[in-house]
Amino acid sequence: MKERLMHNIGLKMLAFLTASMLWLIVVNIDDPITTQTYHNIPVSVTNEEVLAQENQTYQIVDNTQTVSITVSGHRSVLNKIGSEDIAAIADMRELTLKTQIPIRVFISRFEGDYEEAVSNPRNLQVRLEEEQTRNFPIVPTTTGTVRDGYALGDIRAVPENVSIRGPVSVISRISKVEAEVSVSGLSQDAMLLSQLVLYDDENNVIDQSLLANNIGIDGVSVSVEILRTKNVPLVFDSSQIEAAEGHNFVGITYEPSEIRVSGSQSELEAVKEIKIPASALKMTGLTERTEQIVDITEYIPDGLNLVDTNAGSVVVTISIDKDGVKTFEVSLGSIVVNGLREELSLAYETGDAVQAQVRGPSDVLESLEIQKYVSIDLSEYKEAGDYEVPVHVRLPQGCKLENTVTVNIILDEK
């Protein structure tokens, strides 16, 4: 009996089948077939050259550049699959109706271990366009400031131009191409790596995912020149300023009195001052104080440049007196204030000095320190407000004022 059982082939087959069924039942209970969805899987387009042969390109539409992939298989397998293992491929050779390409899913590392992988949506939606190539100058731009005592010199993009290829609808929107770098803290020349940024007419950044350029692997850089700086005094020749008969030319003042220039070390060491010739202030028949704006940029030595390009205009004040008359400028701080009520505060409308023209003996005028004798009386001003107040000037015997001196004040309640 025992021997019959041991050599019964049919019985052995039945036992094997029974064991296999029990194993399948156990596996499906402990490791069932299920599904898992992976989101935001990017779609890669292959064989794009088939469009280039017809001078066409494409744009992805309907937000189908990323898809969701649903994979079915045993739970133990799905637990091992990550988004990085999944590839969604759209082959341009399978383009149908000129609008869609089937999306095929590959999970190479687990090929054969899963049941099925399906993309949602199933097709990549595209719009075909004519392809265009245009050349653009690359505009270098900088952010930040260089180290104190230095200034930006020449900045230049390398290369200076770029050829961009892509859909006509995108290429036509490009208004400018920039390469930006930070120069914060620089004190010597530098070649800085950058990235191309494309802008439209409204200064919006243009997506470059559908574009190609001829920059290559070296990319774009910006060459930055760093120059030293120096403050240099201005010297005006006033020999061609002439007062009218009965008047005297007193002198000039100007603001700014010095300018900041940049250049090489040797060029800066060579310049001690910047001379402005007499022809820049050639004026005749002057009878009163006159202001003249002089553009000094043309007098800056070759090789030097203004650090502030807006600092080239200098305001020159020319003082003129009558014979026997001297013009004094009285600072507001030297005016003695009398009679200001305790509940009021005083402010001057402007910070400009007031002018007093005094006639008298030349020797007295030369030694007169008028600031000691100037005051205003506010005893009659009892309410807050804006007022034009006469300025009292106490003068030595033999001298008198040639003009009425007033000052504009603002009285506020404390």
GROMACS .gro file of C-alpha atoms in nm:
model
  414
    1MET     CA    1   0.000   0.000   0.000
    2LYS     CA    2   0.274   0.241   0.094
    3GLU     CA    3   0.470   0.156  -0.217
    4ARG     CA    4   0.161   0.208  -0.435
    5LEU     CA    5   0.109   0.553  -0.290
    6MET     CA    6   0.475   0.652  -0.335
    7HIS     CA    7   0.478   0.558  -0.703
    8ASN     CA    8   0.132   0.698  -0.801
    9ILE     CA    9   0.202   0.965  -1.067
   10GLY     CA   10  -0.158   1.084  -1.078
   11LEU     CA   11  -0.164   1.139  -0.708
   12LYS     CA   12   0.161   1.335  -0.726
   13MET     CA   13   0.023   1.562  -1.003
   14LEU     CA   14  -0.291   1.625  -0.800
   15ALA     CA   15  -0.080   1.721  -0.499
   16PHE     CA   16   0.132   1.959  -0.710
   17LEU     CA   17  -0.173   2.131  -0.857
   18THR     CA   18  -0.331   2.162  -0.516
   19ALA     CA   19  -0.015   2.315  -0.371
   20SER     CA   20   0.013   2.561  -0.662
   21MET     CA   21  -0.345   2.675  -0.618
   22LEU     CA   22  -0.290   2.723  -0.246
   23TRP     CA   23   0.025   2.928  -0.321
   24LEU     CA   24  -0.161   3.151  -0.569
   25ILE     CA   25  -0.440   3.204  -0.318
   26VAL     CA   26  -0.194   3.300  -0.045
   27VAL     CA   27   0.003   3.533  -0.277
   28ASN     CA   28  -0.309   3.714  -0.392
   29ILE     CA   29  -0.423   3.757  -0.038
   30ASP     CA   30  -0.088   3.888   0.094
   31ASP     CA   31   0.034   4.065  -0.230
   32PRO     CA   32  -0.273   4.148  -0.437
   33ILE     CA   33  -0.278   4.314  -0.781
   34THR     CA   34  -0.361   4.682  -0.735
   35THR     CA   35  -0.303   5.019  -0.903
   36GLN     CA   36  -0.105   5.328  -0.819
   37THR     CA   37  -0.108   5.669  -0.994
   38TYR     CA   38   0.204   5.883  -1.036
   39HIS     CA   39   0.142   6.252  -1.109
   40ASN     CA   40   0.335   6.524  -1.296
   41ILE     CA   41   0.540   6.291  -1.512
   42PRO     CA   42   0.707   6.502  -1.787
   43VAL     CA   43   0.654   6.393  -2.147
   44SER     CA   44   0.969   6.365  -2.360
   45VAL     CA   45   0.934   6.421  -2.734
   46THR     CA   46   1.159   6.216  -2.959
   47ASN     CA   47   1.245   6.234  -3.329
   48GLU     CA   48   1.169   6.607  -3.351
   49GLU     CA   49   1.391   6.624  -3.658
   50VAL     CA   50   1.105   6.499  -3.876
   51LEU     CA   51   0.950   6.846  -3.837
   52ALA     CA   52   1.279   7.029  -3.891
   53GLN     CA   53   1.303   6.869  -4.234
   54GLU     CA   54   0.985   7.058  -4.327
   55ASN     CA   55   1.097   7.382  -4.152
   56GLN     CA   56   0.832   7.331  -3.888
   57THR     CA   57   0.829   7.318  -3.511
   58TYR     CA   58   0.562   7.263  -3.248
   59GLN     CA   59   0.411   7.392  -2.928
   60ILE     CA   60   0.259   7.169  -2.660
   61VAL     CA   61  -0.096   7.278  -2.580
   62ASP     CA   62  -0.374   7.194  -2.333
   63ASN     CA   63  -0.121   7.150  -2.049
   64THR     CA   64  -0.028   6.802  -2.173
   65GLN     CA   65   0.347   6.849  -2.118
   66THR     CA   66   0.303   6.657  -1.792
   67VAL     CA   67   0.073   6.359  -1.741
   68SER     CA   68  -0.045   6.116  -1.475
   69ILE     CA   69   0.061   5.751  -1.510
   70THR     CA   70  -0.147   5.472  -1.360
   71VAL     CA   71   0.042   5.146  -1.308
   72SER     CA   72  -0.123   4.815  -1.218
   73GLY     CA   73   0.068   4.525  -1.063
   74HIS     CA   74   0.145   4.349  -0.742
   75ARG     CA   75   0.162   4.576  -0.441
   76SER     CA   76   0.519   4.465  -0.366
   77VAL     CA   77   0.629   4.583  -0.712
   78LEU     CA   78   0.440   4.913  -0.703
   79ASN     CA   79   0.596   4.996  -0.368
   80LYS     CA   80   0.938   4.988  -0.536
   81ILE     CA   81   0.847   5.208  -0.834
   82GLY     CA   82   0.914   5.582  -0.800
   83SER     CA   83   0.824   5.871  -1.032
   84GLU     CA   84   1.189   5.886  -1.144
   85ASP     CA   85   1.161   5.529  -1.284
   86ILE     CA   86   0.879   5.622  -1.522
   87ALA     CA   87   0.937   5.762  -1.871
   88ALA     CA   88   0.655   5.905  -2.083
   89ILE     CA   89   0.759   5.922  -2.449
   90ALA     CA   90   0.585   6.088  -2.743
   91ASP     CA   91   0.741   5.990  -3.078
   92MET     CA   92   0.696   6.267  -3.336
   93ARG     CA   93   0.690   6.001  -3.610
   94GLU     CA   94   0.353   5.887  -3.471
   95LEU     CA   95   0.195   6.233  -3.509
   96THR     CA   96  -0.168   6.201  -3.619
   97LEU     CA   97  -0.403   6.467  -3.755
   98LYS     CA   98  -0.109   6.709  -3.705
   99THR     CA   99  -0.237   6.769  -3.352
  100GLN     CA  100  -0.165   6.469  -3.127
  101ILE     CA  101   0.098   6.209  -3.052
  102PRO     CA  102   0.031   5.886  -2.857
  103ILE     CA  103   0.213   5.877  -2.522
  104ARG     CA  104   0.389   5.550  -2.447
  105VAL     CA  105   0.498   5.459  -2.095
  106PHE     CA  106   0.820   5.277  -2.007
  107ILE     CA  107   0.934   5.158  -1.665
  108SER     CA  108   1.260   4.999  -1.777
  109ARG     CA  109   1.394   4.896  -1.436
  110PHE     CA  110   1.077   4.695  -1.365
  111GLU     CA  111   0.995   4.577  -1.719
  112GLY     CA  112   0.790   4.256  -1.695
  113ASP     CA  113   0.724   4.298  -1.322
  114TYR     CA  114   0.404   4.504  -1.359
  115GLU     CA  115   0.079   4.435  -1.541
  116GLU     CA  116   0.007   4.763  -1.724
  117ALA     CA  117   0.099   5.133  -1.731
  118VAL     CA  118  -0.143   5.386  -1.880
  119SER     CA  119  -0.101   5.761  -1.938
  120ASN     CA  120  -0.370   6.015  -1.867
  121PRO     CA  121  -0.421   6.188  -2.106
  122ARG     CA  122  -0.331   5.925  -2.363
  123ASN     CA  123  -0.203   6.176  -2.623
  124LEU     CA  124   0.030   6.474  -2.627
  125GLN     CA  125  -0.158   6.768  -2.783
  126VAL     CA  126   0.056   6.986  -3.012
  127ARG     CA  127   0.019   7.277  -3.249
  128LEU     CA  128   0.248   7.288  -3.552
  129GLU     CA  129   0.406   7.618  -3.655
  130GLU     CA  130   0.653   7.753  -3.901
  131GLU     CA  131   1.001   7.770  -3.753
  132GLN     CA  132   1.198   8.094  -3.752
  133THR     CA  133   1.556   8.191  -3.668
  134ARG     CA  134   1.656   8.547  -3.571
  135ASN     CA  135   1.971   8.713  -3.440
  136PHE     CA  136   1.956   8.936  -3.132
  137PRO     CA  137   2.218   9.153  -2.958
  138ILE     CA  138   2.283   9.044  -2.601
  139VAL     CA  139   2.246   9.338  -2.362
  140PRO     CA  140   2.470   9.302  -2.053
  141THR     CA  141   2.321   9.434  -1.728
  142THR     CA  142   2.454   9.451  -1.372
  143THR     CA  143   2.312   9.450  -1.022
  144GLY     CA  144   2.477   9.560  -0.697
  145THR     CA  145   2.762   9.808  -0.649
  146VAL     CA  146   3.137   9.768  -0.673
  147ARG     CA  147   3.370   9.826  -0.380
  148ASP     CA  148   3.416  10.183  -0.251
  149GLY     CA  149   3.681  10.371  -0.446
  150TYR     CA  150   3.603  10.186  -0.768
  151ALA     CA  151   3.359  10.230  -1.055
  152LEU     CA  152   3.216  10.023  -1.336
  153GLY     CA  153   3.394  10.060  -1.665
  154ASP     CA  154   3.304   9.885  -1.988
  155ILE     CA  155   3.068   9.588  -1.964
  156ARG     CA  156   3.034   9.354  -2.260
  157ALA     CA  157   2.850   9.031  -2.328
  158VAL     CA  158   3.055   8.739  -2.462
  159PRO     CA  159   2.933   8.657  -2.724
  160GLU     CA  160   2.769   8.987  -2.814
  161ASN     CA  161   2.493   8.829  -3.028
  162VAL     CA  162   2.283   8.515  -3.019
  163SER     CA  163   2.087   8.328  -3.285
  164ILE     CA  164   1.755   8.198  -3.150
  165ARG     CA  165   1.539   7.938  -3.327
  166GLY     CA  166   1.181   7.844  -3.246
  167PRO     CA  167   0.812   7.888  -3.328
  168VAL     CA  168   0.726   8.208  -3.513
  169SER     CA  169   0.469   8.300  -3.246
  170VAL     CA  170   0.740   8.293  -2.976
  171ILE     CA  171   1.026   8.445  -3.176
  172SER     CA  172   0.809   8.740  -3.280
  173ARG     CA  173   0.746   8.825  -2.912
  174ILE     CA  174   1.114   8.869  -2.825
  175SER     CA  175   1.190   9.238  -2.767
  176LYS     CA  176   1.531   9.214  -2.599
  177VAL     CA  177   1.782   8.958  -2.477
  178GLU     CA  178   1.971   9.030  -2.154
  179ALA     CA  179   2.256   8.872  -1.962
  180GLU     CA  180   2.261   8.990  -1.600
  181VAL     CA  181   2.546   8.958  -1.348
  182SER     CA  182   2.608   9.087  -0.995
  183VAL     CA  183   2.908   9.318  -0.945
  184SER     CA  184   2.869   9.354  -0.569
  185GLY     CA  185   3.207   9.407  -0.400
  186LEU     CA  186   3.418   9.377  -0.717
  187SER     CA  187   3.754   9.559  -0.719
  188GLN     CA  188   3.914   9.410  -1.030
  189ASP     CA  189   3.820   9.310  -1.383
  190ALA     CA  190   3.616   8.991  -1.407
  191MET     CA  191   3.451   8.753  -1.654
  192LEU     CA  192   3.123   8.643  -1.496
  193LEU     CA  193   2.896   8.359  -1.609
  194SER     CA  194   2.537   8.453  -1.683
  195GLN     CA  195   2.211   8.322  -1.826
  196LEU     CA  196   2.011   8.455  -2.119
  197VAL     CA  197   1.678   8.611  -2.023
  198LEU     CA  198   1.429   8.699  -2.297
  199TYR     CA  199   1.174   8.981  -2.259
  200ASP     CA  200   0.871   9.093  -2.459
  201ASP     CA  201   0.756   9.451  -2.523
  202GLU     CA  202   0.591   9.467  -2.180
  203ASN     CA  203   0.907   9.344  -2.003
  204ASN     CA  204   0.760   9.002  -1.929
  205VAL     CA  205   1.000   8.706  -1.923
  206ILE     CA  206   0.953   8.465  -2.216
  207ASP     CA  207   0.966   8.089  -2.157
  208GLN     CA  208   1.260   7.936  -2.350
  209SER     CA  209   1.155   7.571  -2.331
  210LEU     CA  210   1.055   7.568  -2.700
  211LEU     CA  211   1.355   7.766  -2.819
  212ALA     CA  212   1.710   7.675  -2.916
  213ASN     CA  213   2.016   7.898  -2.954
  214ASN     CA  214   2.371   7.881  -3.082
  215ILE     CA  215   2.541   7.965  -2.750
  216GLY     CA  216   2.658   7.609  -2.697
  217ILE     CA  217   2.793   7.448  -2.381
  218ASP     CA  218   3.010   7.749  -2.294
  219GLY     CA  219   2.700   7.963  -2.235
  220VAL     CA  220   2.712   8.341  -2.211
  221SER     CA  221   2.945   8.551  -1.994
  222VAL     CA  222   2.975   8.920  -1.915
  223SER     CA  223   3.314   9.092  -1.923
  224VAL     CA  224   3.324   9.358  -1.649
  225GLU     CA  225   3.589   9.631  -1.635
  226ILE     CA  226   3.656   9.783  -1.292
  227LEU     CA  227   3.815  10.129  -1.273
  228ARG     CA  228   3.960  10.328  -0.986
  229THR     CA  229   3.805  10.662  -0.891
  230LYS     CA  230   3.929  10.999  -0.766
  231ASN     CA  231   3.778  11.333  -0.663
  232VAL     CA  232   3.933  11.609  -0.874
  233PRO     CA  233   3.884  11.986  -0.807
  234LEU     CA  234   3.749  12.216  -1.077
  235VAL     CA  235   3.930  12.542  -1.161
  236PHE     CA  236   3.741  12.804  -1.363
  237ASP     CA  237   3.911  13.085  -1.556
  238SER     CA  238   3.693  13.393  -1.502
  239SER     CA  239   3.910  13.639  -1.696
  240GLN     CA  240   3.648  13.698  -1.968
  241ILE     CA  241   3.366  13.799  -1.730
  242GLU     CA  242   3.301  14.173  -1.760
  243ALA     CA  243   3.064  14.391  -1.554
  244ALA     CA  244   2.871  14.683  -1.704
  245GLU     CA  245   2.991  15.039  -1.656
  246GLY     CA  246   2.940  15.151  -1.298
  247HIS     CA  247   2.955  14.790  -1.171
  248ASN     CA  248   3.229  14.560  -1.050
  249PHE     CA  249   3.289  14.188  -1.100
  250VAL     CA  250   3.334  14.051  -0.748
  251GLY     CA  251   3.404  13.682  -0.813
  252ILE     CA  252   3.247  13.342  -0.875
  253THR     CA  253   3.138  13.040  -0.674
  254TYR     CA  254   3.035  12.705  -0.820
  255GLU     CA  255   2.873  12.382  -0.718
  256PRO     CA  256   3.001  12.116  -0.727
  257SER     CA  257   3.354  12.238  -0.669
  258GLU     CA  258   3.500  11.896  -0.752
  259ILE     CA  259   3.391  11.594  -0.952
  260ARG     CA  260   3.453  11.222  -0.921
  261VAL     CA  261   3.619  11.061  -1.221
  262SER     CA  262   3.722  10.706  -1.304
  263GLY     CA  263   4.013  10.572  -1.501
  264SER     CA  264   4.331  10.369  -1.484
  265GLN     CA  265   4.574  10.416  -1.195
  266SER     CA  266   4.827  10.604  -1.410
  267GLU     CA  267   4.564  10.836  -1.562
  268LEU     CA  268   4.425  10.926  -1.221
  269GLU     CA  269   4.769  10.997  -1.078
  270ALA     CA  270   4.843  11.232  -1.368
  271VAL     CA  271   4.539  11.457  -1.314
  272LYS     CA  272   4.553  11.712  -1.028
  273GLU     CA  273   4.274  11.945  -1.136
  274ILE     CA  274   4.037  12.002  -1.426
  275LYS     CA  275   4.072  12.347  -1.581
  276ILE     CA  276   3.770  12.512  -1.739
  277PRO     CA  277   3.879  12.775  -1.995
  278ALA     CA  278   3.768  13.139  -1.992
  279SER     CA  279   3.555  13.083  -2.304
  280ALA     CA  280   3.311  12.877  -2.094
  281LEU     CA  281   3.227  13.190  -1.888
  282LYS     CA  282   3.261  13.462  -2.149
  283MET     CA  283   3.000  13.724  -2.045
  284THR     CA  284   2.985  14.103  -2.075
  285GLY     CA  285   2.766  14.390  -1.950
  286LEU     CA  286   2.663  14.221  -1.626
  287THR     CA  287   2.474  14.441  -1.380
  288GLU     CA  288   2.359  14.189  -1.122
  289ARG     CA  289   2.426  13.851  -0.968
  290THR     CA  290   2.404  13.590  -1.245
  291GLU     CA  291   2.393  13.211  -1.257
  292GLN     CA  292   2.539  13.018  -1.548
  293ILE     CA  293   2.523  12.641  -1.606
  294VAL     CA  294   2.843  12.505  -1.760
  295ASP     CA  295   2.877  12.157  -1.911
  296ILE     CA  296   3.227  12.050  -1.807
  297THR     CA  297   3.225  11.704  -1.970
  298GLU     CA  298   3.417  11.824  -2.277
  299TYR     CA  299   3.703  11.945  -2.056
  300ILE     CA  300   3.764  11.609  -1.885
  301PRO     CA  301   4.102  11.466  -1.999
  302ASP     CA  302   4.102  11.170  -2.238
  303GLY     CA  303   4.094  10.836  -2.061
  304LEU     CA  304   3.886  10.966  -1.769
  305ASN     CA  305   3.509  10.949  -1.727
  306LEU     CA  306   3.254  11.091  -1.488
  307VAL     CA  307   3.144  10.832  -1.234
  308ASP     CA  308   2.803  11.003  -1.219
  309THR     CA  309   2.706  11.087  -1.575
  310ASN     CA  310   2.458  11.346  -1.441
  311ALA     CA  311   2.731  11.543  -1.260
  312GLY     CA  312   2.861  11.718  -1.572
  313SER     CA  313   2.650  12.032  -1.524
  314VAL     CA  314   2.807  12.282  -1.285
  315VAL     CA  315   2.615  12.587  -1.157
  316VAL     CA  316   2.842  12.893  -1.153
  317THR     CA  317   2.730  13.200  -0.955
  318ILE     CA  318   2.879  13.531  -1.073
  319SER     CA  319   2.867  13.814  -0.817
  320ILE     CA  320   2.838  14.174  -0.945
  321ASP     CA  321   2.842  14.494  -0.733
  322LYS     CA  322   2.776  14.857  -0.818
  323ASP     CA  323   3.059  15.102  -0.769
  324GLY     CA  324   3.068  15.180  -0.399
  325VAL     CA  325   2.824  14.898  -0.333
  326LYS     CA  326   2.900  14.557  -0.192
  327THR     CA  327   2.670  14.257  -0.189
  328PHE     CA  328   2.667  14.054   0.130
  329GLU     CA  329   2.517  13.707   0.163
  330VAL     CA  330   2.363  13.660   0.506
  331SER     CA  331   2.307  13.306   0.624
  332LEU     CA  332   1.972  13.241   0.793
  333GLY     CA  333   2.146  13.108   1.101
  334SER     CA  334   2.304  13.448   1.169
  335ILE     CA  335   1.970  13.635   1.176
  336VAL     CA  336   1.873  13.736   1.531
  337VAL     CA  337   1.505  13.663   1.602
  338ASN     CA  338   1.322  13.907   1.832
  339GLY     CA  339   0.964  13.899   1.960
  340LEU     CA  340   0.878  13.536   1.876
  341ARG     CA  341   0.576  13.433   2.084
  342GLU     CA  342   0.631  13.135   2.318
  343GLU     CA  343   0.347  12.929   2.170
  344LEU     CA  344   0.487  12.956   1.815
  345SER     CA  345   0.782  12.790   1.642
  346LEU     CA  346   0.979  12.939   1.353
  347ALA     CA  347   1.105  12.781   1.029
  348TYR     CA  348   1.239  12.939   0.712
  349GLU     CA  349   1.071  12.859   0.382
  350THR     CA  350   1.405  12.789   0.211
  351GLY     CA  351   1.760  12.746   0.325
  352ASP     CA  352   1.897  13.006   0.085
  353ALA     CA  353   2.098  13.296   0.223
  354VAL     CA  354   1.951  13.646   0.187
  355GLN     CA  355   2.138  13.918   0.001
  356ALA     CA  356   2.198  14.270   0.126
  357GLN     CA  357   2.353  14.534  -0.101
  358VAL     CA  358   2.524  14.806   0.101
  359ARG     CA  359   2.654  15.140  -0.033
  360GLY     CA  360   2.929  15.314   0.154
  361PRO     CA  361   3.300  15.395   0.171
  362SER     CA  362   3.512  15.116   0.021
  363ASP     CA  363   3.732  15.079   0.329
  364VAL     CA  364   3.425  15.043   0.553
  365LEU     CA  365   3.259  14.790   0.320
  366GLU     CA  366   3.574  14.579   0.304
  367SER     CA  367   3.587  14.540   0.682
  368LEU     CA  368   3.211  14.523   0.745
  369GLU     CA  369   3.092  14.198   0.906
  370ILE     CA  370   2.724  14.239   0.837
  371GLN     CA  371   2.619  13.907   0.993
  372LYS     CA  372   2.657  14.067   1.335
  373TYR     CA  373   2.393  14.333   1.263
  374VAL     CA  374   2.099  14.142   1.106
  375SER     CA  375   1.768  14.069   1.283
  376ILE     CA  376   1.392  14.025   1.237
  377ASP     CA  377   1.114  14.144   1.470
  378LEU     CA  378   0.820  13.903   1.505
  379SER     CA  379   0.631  14.082   1.786
  380GLU     CA  380   0.344  14.167   1.549
  381TYR     CA  381   0.304  13.810   1.419
  382LYS     CA  382   0.067  13.647   1.666
  383GLU     CA  383  -0.081  13.358   1.466
  384ALA     CA  384   0.055  13.059   1.279
  385GLY     CA  385   0.101  13.114   0.907
  386ASP     CA  386   0.343  13.195   0.625
  387TYR     CA  387   0.485  13.547   0.618
  388GLU     CA  388   0.734  13.762   0.430
  389VAL     CA  389   0.918  13.952   0.702
  390PRO     CA  390   1.150  14.254   0.657
  391VAL     CA  391   1.508  14.199   0.766
  392HIS     CA  392   1.661  14.480   0.972
  393VAL     CA  393   2.026  14.559   0.903
  394ARG     CA  394   2.206  14.792   1.145
  395LEU     CA  395   2.482  14.963   0.947
  396PRO     CA  396   2.772  15.187   1.047
  397GLN     CA  397   2.753  15.561   0.982
  398GLY     CA  398   2.794  15.651   0.613
  399CYS     CA  399   2.647  15.323   0.488
  400LYS     CA  400   2.297  15.244   0.366
  401LEU     CA  401   2.103  14.958   0.212
  402GLU     CA  402   2.054  14.964  -0.165
  403ASN     CA  403   1.780  14.700  -0.164
  404THR     CA  404   1.490  14.587   0.050
  405VAL     CA  405   1.583  14.270   0.236
  406THR     CA  406   1.308  14.025   0.333
  407VAL     CA  407   1.286  13.662   0.434
  408ASN     CA  408   0.998  13.415   0.406
  409ILE     CA  409   0.911  13.241   0.731
  410ILE     CA  410   0.665  12.976   0.853
  411LEU     CA  411   0.514  13.007   1.200
  412ASP     CA  412   0.355  12.695   1.351
  413GLU     CA  413   0.187  12.633   1.683
  414LYS     CA  414   0.400  12.423   1.913
   0.00000   0.00000   0.00000
